[in-house]
XYZ file of N, CA and C in Angstrom:
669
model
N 6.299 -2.553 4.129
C 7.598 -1.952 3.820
C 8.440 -2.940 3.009
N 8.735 -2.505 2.010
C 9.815 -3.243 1.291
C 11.390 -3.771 1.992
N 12.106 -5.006 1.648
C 12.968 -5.263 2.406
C 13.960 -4.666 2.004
N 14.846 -4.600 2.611
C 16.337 -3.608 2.185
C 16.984 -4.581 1.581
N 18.034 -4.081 0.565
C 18.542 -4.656 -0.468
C 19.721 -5.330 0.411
N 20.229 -6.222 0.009
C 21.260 -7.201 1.280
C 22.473 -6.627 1.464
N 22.819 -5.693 0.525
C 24.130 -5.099 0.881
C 24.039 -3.698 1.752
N 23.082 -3.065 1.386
C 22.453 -1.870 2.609
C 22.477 -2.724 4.022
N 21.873 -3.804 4.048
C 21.543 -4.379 5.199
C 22.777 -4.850 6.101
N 23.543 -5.333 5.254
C 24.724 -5.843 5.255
C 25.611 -4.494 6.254
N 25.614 -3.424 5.020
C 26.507 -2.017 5.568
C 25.786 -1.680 7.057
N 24.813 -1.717 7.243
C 23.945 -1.186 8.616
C 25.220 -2.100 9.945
N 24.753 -3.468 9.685
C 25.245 -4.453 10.821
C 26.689 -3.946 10.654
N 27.749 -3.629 9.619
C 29.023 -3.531 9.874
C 28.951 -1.743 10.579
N 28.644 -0.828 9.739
C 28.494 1.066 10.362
C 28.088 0.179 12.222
N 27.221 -0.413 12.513
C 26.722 -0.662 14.025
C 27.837 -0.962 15.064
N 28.615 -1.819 13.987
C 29.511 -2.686 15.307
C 30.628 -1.704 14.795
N 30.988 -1.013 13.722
C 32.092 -0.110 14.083
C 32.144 1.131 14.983
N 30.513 1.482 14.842
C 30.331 2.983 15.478
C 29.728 2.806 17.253
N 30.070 1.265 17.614
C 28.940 1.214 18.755
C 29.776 1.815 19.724
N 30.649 2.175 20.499
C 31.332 3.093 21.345
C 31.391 4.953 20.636
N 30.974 5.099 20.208
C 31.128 6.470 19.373
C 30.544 7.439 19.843
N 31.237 8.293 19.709
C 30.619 10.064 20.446
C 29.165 10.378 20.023
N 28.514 10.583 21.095
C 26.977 10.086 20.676
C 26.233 11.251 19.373
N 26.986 12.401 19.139
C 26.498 13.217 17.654
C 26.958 12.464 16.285
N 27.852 11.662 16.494
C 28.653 10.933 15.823
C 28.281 8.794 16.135
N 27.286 8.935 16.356
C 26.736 7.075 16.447
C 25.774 6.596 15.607
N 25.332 5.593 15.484
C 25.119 5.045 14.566
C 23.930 5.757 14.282
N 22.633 6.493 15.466
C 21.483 6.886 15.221
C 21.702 8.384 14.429
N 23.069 8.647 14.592
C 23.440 10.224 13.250
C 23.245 9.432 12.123
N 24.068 8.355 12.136
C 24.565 7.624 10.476
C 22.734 7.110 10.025
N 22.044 7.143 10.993
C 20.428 6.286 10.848
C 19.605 7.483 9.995
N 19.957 8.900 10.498
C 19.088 9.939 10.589
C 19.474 10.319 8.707
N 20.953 10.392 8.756
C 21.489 10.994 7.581
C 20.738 9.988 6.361
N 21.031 8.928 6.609
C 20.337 7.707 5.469
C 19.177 8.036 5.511
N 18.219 8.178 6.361
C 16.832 8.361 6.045
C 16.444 9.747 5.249
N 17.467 11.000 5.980
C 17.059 12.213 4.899
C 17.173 12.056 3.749
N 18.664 11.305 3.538
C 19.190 11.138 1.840
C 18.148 10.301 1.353
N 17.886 9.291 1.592
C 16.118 8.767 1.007
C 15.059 10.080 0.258
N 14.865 10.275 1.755
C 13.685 11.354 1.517
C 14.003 12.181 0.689
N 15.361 12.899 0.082
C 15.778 14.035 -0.299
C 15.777 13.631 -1.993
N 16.013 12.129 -1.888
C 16.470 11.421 -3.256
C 14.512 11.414 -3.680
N 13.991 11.040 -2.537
C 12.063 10.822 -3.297
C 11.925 12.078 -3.846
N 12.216 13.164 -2.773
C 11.367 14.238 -3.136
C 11.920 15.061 -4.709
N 13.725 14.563 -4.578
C 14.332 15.512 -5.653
C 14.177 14.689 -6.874
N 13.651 13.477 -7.051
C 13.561 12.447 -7.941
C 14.543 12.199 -8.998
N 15.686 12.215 -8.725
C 17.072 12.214 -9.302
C 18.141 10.817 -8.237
N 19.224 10.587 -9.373
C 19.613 9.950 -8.430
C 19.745 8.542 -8.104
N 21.126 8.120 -8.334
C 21.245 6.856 -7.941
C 21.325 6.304 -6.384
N 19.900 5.568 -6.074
C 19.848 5.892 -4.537
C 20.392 4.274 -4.077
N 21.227 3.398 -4.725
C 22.129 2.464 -4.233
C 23.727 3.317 -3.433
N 23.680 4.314 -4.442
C 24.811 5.207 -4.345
C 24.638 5.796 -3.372
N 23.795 6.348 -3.530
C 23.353 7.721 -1.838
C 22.901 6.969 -0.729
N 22.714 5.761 -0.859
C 22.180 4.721 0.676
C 23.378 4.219 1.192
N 24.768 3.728 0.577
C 25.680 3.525 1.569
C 26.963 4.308 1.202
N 26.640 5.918 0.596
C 27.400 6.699 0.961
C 27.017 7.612 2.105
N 25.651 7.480 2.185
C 25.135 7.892 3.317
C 25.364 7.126 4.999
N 25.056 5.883 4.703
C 25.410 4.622 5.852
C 26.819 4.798 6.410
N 27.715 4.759 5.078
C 29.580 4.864 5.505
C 30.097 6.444 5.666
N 29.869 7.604 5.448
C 30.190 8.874 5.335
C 30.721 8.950 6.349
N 30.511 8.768 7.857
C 31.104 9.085 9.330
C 31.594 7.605 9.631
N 32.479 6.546 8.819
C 32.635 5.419 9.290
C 34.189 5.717 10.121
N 34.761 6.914 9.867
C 36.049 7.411 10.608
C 36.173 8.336 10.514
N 35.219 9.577 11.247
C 35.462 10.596 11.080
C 36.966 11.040 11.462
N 37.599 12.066 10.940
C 38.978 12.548 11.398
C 39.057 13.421 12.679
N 38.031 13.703 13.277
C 37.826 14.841 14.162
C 38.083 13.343 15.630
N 37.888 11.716 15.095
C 38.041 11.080 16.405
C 39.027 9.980 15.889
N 39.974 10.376 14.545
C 41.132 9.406 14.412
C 42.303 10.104 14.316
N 42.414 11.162 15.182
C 43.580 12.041 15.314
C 44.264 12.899 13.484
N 42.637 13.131 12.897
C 43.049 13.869 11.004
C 43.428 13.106 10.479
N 42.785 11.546 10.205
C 43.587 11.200 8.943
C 42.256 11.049 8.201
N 42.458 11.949 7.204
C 41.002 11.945 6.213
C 40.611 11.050 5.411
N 41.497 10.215 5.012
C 41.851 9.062 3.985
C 41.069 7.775 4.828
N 41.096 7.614 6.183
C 40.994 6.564 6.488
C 39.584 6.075 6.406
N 38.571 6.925 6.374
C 36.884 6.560 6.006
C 36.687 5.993 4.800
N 37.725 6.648 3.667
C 37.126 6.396 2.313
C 37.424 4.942 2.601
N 39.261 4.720 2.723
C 39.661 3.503 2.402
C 38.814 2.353 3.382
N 38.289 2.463 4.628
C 37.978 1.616 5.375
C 35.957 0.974 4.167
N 35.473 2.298 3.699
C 34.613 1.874 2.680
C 35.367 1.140 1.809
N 35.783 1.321 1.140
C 36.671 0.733 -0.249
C 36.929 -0.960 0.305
N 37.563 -0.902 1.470
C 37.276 -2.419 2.002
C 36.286 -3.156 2.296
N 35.705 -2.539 2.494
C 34.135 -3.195 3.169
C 33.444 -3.410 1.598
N 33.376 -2.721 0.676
C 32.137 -2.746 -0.369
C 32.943 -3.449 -1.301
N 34.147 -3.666 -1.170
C 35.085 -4.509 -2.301
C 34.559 -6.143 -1.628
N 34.457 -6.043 -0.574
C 34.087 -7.307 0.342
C 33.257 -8.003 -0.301
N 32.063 -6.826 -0.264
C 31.067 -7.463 -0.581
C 30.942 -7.304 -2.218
N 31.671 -7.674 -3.002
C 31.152 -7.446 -4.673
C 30.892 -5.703 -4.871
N 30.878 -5.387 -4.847
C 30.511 -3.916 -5.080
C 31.294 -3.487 -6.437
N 30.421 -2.637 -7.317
C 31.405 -2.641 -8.553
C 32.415 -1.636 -8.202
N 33.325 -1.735 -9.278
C 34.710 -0.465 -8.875
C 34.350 0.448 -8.970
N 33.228 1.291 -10.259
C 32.771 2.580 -10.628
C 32.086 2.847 -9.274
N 31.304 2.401 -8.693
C 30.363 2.628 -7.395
C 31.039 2.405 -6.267
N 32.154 2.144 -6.039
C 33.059 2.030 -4.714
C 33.400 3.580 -4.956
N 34.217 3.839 -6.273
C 34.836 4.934 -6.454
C 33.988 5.946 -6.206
N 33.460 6.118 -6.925
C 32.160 7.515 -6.383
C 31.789 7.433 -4.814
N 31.473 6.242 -3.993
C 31.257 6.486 -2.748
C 32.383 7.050 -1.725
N 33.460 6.700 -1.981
C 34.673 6.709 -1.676
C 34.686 8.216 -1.968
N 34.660 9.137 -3.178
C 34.928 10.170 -3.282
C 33.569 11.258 -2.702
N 32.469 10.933 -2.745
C 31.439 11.709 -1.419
C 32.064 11.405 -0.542
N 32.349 10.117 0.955
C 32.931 10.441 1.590
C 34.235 11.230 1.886
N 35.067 11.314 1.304
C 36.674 12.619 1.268
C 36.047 13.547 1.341
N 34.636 14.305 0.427
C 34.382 15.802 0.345
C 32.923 15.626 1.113
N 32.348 14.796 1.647
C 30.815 15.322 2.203
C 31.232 16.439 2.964
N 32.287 16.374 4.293
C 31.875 16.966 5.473
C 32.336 18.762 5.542
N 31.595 19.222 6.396
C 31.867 20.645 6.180
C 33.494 21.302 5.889
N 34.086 20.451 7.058
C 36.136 21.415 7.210
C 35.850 22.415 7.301
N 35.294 23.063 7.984
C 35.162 24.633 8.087
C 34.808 25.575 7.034
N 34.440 24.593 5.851
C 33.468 25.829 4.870
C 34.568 26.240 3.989
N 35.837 25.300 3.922
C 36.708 25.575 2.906
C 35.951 24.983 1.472
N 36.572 25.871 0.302
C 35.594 25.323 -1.346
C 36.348 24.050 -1.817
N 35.373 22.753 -1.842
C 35.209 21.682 -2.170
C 35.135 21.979 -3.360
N 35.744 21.180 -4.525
C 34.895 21.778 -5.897
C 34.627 20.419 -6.309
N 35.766 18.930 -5.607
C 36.351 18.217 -6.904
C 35.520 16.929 -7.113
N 33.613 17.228 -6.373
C 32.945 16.123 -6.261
C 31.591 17.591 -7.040
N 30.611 16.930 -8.085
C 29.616 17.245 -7.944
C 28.384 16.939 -8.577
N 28.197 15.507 -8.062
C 27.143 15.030 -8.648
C 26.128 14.494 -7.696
N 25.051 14.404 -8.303
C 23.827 14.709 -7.911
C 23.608 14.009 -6.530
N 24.674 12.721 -7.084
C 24.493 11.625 -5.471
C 25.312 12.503 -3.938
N 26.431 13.288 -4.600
C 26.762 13.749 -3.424
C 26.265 15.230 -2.822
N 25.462 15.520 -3.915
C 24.377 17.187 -3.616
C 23.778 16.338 -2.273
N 23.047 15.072 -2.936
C 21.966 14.537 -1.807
C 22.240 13.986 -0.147
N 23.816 13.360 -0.412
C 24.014 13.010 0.918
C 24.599 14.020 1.585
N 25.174 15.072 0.733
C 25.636 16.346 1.879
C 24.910 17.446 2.058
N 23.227 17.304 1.954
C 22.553 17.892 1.849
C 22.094 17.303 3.280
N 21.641 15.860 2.965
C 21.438 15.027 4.246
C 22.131 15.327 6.034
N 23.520 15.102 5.457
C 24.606 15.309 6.617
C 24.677 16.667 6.927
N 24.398 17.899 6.167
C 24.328 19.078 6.978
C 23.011 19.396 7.516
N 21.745 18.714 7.171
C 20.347 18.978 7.849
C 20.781 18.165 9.375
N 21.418 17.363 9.532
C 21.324 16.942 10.581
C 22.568 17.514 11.838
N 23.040 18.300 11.051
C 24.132 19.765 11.767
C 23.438 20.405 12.559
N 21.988 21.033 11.994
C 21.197 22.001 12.290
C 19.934 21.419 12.575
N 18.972 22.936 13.274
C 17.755 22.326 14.021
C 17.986 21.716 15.101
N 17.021 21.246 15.801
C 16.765 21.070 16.972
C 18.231 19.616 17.246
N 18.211 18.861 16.375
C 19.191 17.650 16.700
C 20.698 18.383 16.761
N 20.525 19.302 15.843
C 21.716 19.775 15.092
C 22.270 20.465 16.968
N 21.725 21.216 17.272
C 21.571 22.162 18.232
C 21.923 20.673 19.786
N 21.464 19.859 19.927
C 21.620 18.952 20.813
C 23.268 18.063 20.800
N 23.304 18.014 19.547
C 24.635 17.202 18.703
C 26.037 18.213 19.013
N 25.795 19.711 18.679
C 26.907 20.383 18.934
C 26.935 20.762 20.654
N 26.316 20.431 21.264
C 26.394 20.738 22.701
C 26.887 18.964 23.659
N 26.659 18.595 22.633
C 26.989 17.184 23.381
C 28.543 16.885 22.941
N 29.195 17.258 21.834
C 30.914 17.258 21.040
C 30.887 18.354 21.814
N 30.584 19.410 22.714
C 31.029 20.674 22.888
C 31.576 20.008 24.361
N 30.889 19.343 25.082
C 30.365 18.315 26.142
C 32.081 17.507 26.030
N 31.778 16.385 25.523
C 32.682 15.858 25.132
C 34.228 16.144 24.881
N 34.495 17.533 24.323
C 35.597 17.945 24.181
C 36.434 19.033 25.674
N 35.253 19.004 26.481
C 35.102 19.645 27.888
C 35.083 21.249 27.189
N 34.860 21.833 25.827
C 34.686 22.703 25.652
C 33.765 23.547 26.511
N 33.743 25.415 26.676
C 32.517 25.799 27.359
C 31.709 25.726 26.776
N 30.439 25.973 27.393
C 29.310 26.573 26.601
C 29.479 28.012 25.836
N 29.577 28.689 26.897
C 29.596 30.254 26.454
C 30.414 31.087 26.671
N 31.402 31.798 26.629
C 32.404 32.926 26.748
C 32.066 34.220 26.069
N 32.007 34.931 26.407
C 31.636 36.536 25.482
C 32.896 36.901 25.037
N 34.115 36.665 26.117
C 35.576 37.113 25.961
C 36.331 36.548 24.960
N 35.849 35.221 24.531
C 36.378 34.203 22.987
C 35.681 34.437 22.263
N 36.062 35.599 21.042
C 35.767 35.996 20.134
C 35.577 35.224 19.010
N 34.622 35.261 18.185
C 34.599 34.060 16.545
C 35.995 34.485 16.095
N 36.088 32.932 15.138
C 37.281 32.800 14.926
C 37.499 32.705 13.137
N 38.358 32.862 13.007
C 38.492 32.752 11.394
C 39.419 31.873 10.926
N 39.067 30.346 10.275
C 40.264 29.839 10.365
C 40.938 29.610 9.034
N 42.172 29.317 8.852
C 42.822 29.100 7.957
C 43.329 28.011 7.005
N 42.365 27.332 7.772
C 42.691 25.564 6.980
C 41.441 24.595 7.707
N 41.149 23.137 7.109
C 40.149 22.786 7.836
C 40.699 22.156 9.299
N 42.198 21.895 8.972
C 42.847 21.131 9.994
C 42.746 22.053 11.635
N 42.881 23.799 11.108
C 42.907 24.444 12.279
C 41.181 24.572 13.051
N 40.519 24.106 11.953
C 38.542 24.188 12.124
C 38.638 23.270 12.706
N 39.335 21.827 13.194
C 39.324 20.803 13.701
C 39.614 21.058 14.896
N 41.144 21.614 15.226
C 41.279 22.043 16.613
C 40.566 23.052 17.279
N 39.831 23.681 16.599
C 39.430 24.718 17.873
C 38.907 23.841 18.735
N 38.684 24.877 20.364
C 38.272 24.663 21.871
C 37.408 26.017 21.921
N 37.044 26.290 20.704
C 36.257 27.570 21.175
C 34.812 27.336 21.412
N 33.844 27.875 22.536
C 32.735 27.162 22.797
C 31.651 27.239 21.725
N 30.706 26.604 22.620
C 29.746 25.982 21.292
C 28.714 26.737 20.768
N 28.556 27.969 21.366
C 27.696 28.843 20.985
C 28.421 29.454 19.616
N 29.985 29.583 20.153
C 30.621 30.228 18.727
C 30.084 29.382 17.634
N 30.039 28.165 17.896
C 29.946 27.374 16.368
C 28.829 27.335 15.921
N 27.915 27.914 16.813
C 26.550 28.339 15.609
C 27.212 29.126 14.628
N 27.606 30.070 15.079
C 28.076 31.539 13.898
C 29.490 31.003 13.204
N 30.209 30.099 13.783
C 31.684 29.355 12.892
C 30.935 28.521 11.911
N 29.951 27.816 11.973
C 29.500 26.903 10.989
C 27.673 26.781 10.727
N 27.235 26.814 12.188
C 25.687 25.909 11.842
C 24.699 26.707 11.287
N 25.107 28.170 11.277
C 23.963 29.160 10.774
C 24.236 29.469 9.219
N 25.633 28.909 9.071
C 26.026 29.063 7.530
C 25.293 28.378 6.585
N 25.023 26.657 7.314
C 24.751 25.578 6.425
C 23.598 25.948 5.621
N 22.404 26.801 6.291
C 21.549 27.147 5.033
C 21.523 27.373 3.911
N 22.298 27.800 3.464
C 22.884 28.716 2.253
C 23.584 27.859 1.513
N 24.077 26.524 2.289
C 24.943 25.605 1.443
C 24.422 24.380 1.164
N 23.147 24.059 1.143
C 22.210 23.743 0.874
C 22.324 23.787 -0.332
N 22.302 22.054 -1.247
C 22.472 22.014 -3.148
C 21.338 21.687 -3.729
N 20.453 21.328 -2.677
C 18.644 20.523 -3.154
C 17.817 21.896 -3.073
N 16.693 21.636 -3.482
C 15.566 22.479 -3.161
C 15.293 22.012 -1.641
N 14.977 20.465 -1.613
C 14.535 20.126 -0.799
C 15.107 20.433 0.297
N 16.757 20.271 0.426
C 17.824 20.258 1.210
C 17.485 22.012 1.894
N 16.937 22.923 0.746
C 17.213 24.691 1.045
C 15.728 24.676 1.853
N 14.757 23.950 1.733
C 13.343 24.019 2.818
C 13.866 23.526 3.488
N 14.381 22.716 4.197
C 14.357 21.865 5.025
C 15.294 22.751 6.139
N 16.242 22.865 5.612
C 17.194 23.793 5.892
C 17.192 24.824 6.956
N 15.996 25.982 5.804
C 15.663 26.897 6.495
C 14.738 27.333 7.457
N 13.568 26.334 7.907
C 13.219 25.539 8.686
C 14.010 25.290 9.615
N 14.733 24.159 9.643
C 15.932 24.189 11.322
C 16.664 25.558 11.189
N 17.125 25.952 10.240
C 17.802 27.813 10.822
C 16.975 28.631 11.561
N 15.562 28.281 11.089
C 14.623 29.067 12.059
C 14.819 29.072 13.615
N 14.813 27.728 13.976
C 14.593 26.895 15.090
C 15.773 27.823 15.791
N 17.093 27.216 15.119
C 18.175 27.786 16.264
C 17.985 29.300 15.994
N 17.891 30.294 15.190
C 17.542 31.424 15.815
C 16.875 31.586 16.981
N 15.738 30.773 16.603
C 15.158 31.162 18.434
C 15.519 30.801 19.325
N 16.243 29.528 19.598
C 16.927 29.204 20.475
C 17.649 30.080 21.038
N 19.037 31.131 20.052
C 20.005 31.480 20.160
C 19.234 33.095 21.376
N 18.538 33.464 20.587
C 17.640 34.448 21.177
C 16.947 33.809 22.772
N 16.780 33.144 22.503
C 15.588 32.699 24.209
C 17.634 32.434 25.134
N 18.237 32.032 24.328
C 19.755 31.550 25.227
C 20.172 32.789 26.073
N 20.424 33.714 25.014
C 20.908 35.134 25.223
C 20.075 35.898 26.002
N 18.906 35.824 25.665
C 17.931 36.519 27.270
C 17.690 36.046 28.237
N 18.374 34.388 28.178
C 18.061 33.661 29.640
C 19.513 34.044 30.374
N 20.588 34.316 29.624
C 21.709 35.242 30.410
C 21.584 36.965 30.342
N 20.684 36.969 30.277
C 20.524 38.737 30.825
C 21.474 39.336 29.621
N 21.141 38.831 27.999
C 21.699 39.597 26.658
C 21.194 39.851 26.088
N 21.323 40.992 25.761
C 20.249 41.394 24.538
C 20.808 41.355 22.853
N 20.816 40.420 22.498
C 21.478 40.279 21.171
C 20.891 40.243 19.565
N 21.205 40.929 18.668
C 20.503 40.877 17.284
C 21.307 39.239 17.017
N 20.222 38.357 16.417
C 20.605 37.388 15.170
C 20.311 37.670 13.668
N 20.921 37.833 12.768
C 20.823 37.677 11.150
C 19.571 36.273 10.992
N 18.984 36.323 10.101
C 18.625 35.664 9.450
C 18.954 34.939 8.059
């Protein structure tokens, strides 16, 4: 195996000791998983500046807003410090800086004002690891965490109006298959990202189905 370039290596040891208390869908082995897809996504799509997509991938969740009370600003800038640290040029701070502001879902509001190839790949990355079997473990453990329920029939899906109000919901976690995780297929910018994709959508369909008949429901899922 080839050695990692010293500033990847570098970003790993700092993402570790910032994220080591962190909500476990949100720790360093998410930030591990996302870097390795964006790799894989960058081999297979053969495009791509993958200095760019390796520690916009590494820093993307270095403050998420969902656990610094919404301040969205504070991930980019806490990158912008760290990679200025280390020499990092300004053009390549800037672009990382601007994938992190727009990688993350916000409830599926239209992003327009990032779209290049490096950030197709890492938010291609960060929503494969939404979905599927991890994806499916990750939202039950923040569902966990937030003492949200599991299941309510009586809390209807919700429609929200901003990403800030997609932040507060308490609505349980089954809703957020159908609020977000069954969407991500479709929002999928790679080829690779749309197999991969639809593949874990498979998965939680069946899940959602074996869930619903293990409570005595008989429910249609979309595909």
């Amino acid at each position: 195996m080839n050695p990692l370039d010293p500033t990847i290596q570098k970003t790993i040891t700092y993402v570790k000791k910032v994220l080591a208390n962190a909500e476990g869908g949100h720790d360093w082995l998410h930030i591990e998983r996302v870097w390795k897809l964006a790799r894989q996504i960058w081999k297979l799509e053969g495009k791509g500046d993958l200095l760019t997509i390796e520690l916009a991938a590494l820093l993307h969740d270095i403050s998420d807003p969902k656990f610094n009370s919404g301040n969205e600003e504070l991930g980019s800038q806490m990158a912008f410090n760290f990679l200025k640290k280390n020499n990092l040029d300004n053009k390549r701070i800037e672009h990382i800086q601007t994938i992190i502001r727009y990688v993350s879902y916000k409830g599926g509001f239209p992003q327009d004002k990032i779209n290049s190839i490096e950030f197709r790949i890492v938010q291609d990355a960060d929503r494969l690891d939404a979905i599927g079997a991890i994806g499916i473990a990750r939202a039950f453990n923040y569902g966990g965490f937030k003492n949200r329920p599991i299941y309510d029939p009586s809390i209807s899906l919700q429609e929200y109006k901003d990403s800030k109000a997609y932040h507060r919901s308490n609505a349980p976690t089954i809703n957020h298959f159908y609020e977000k995780l069954l969407k991500l297929k479709d929002l999928m910018n790679t080829e690779t990202g749309k197999r991969i994709g639809q593949e874990r959508h498979n998965f939680m369909l069946q899940f959602l189905e074996r869930f619903y008949d293990e409570c005595g429901i008989r429910k249609g899922n979309s595909d």
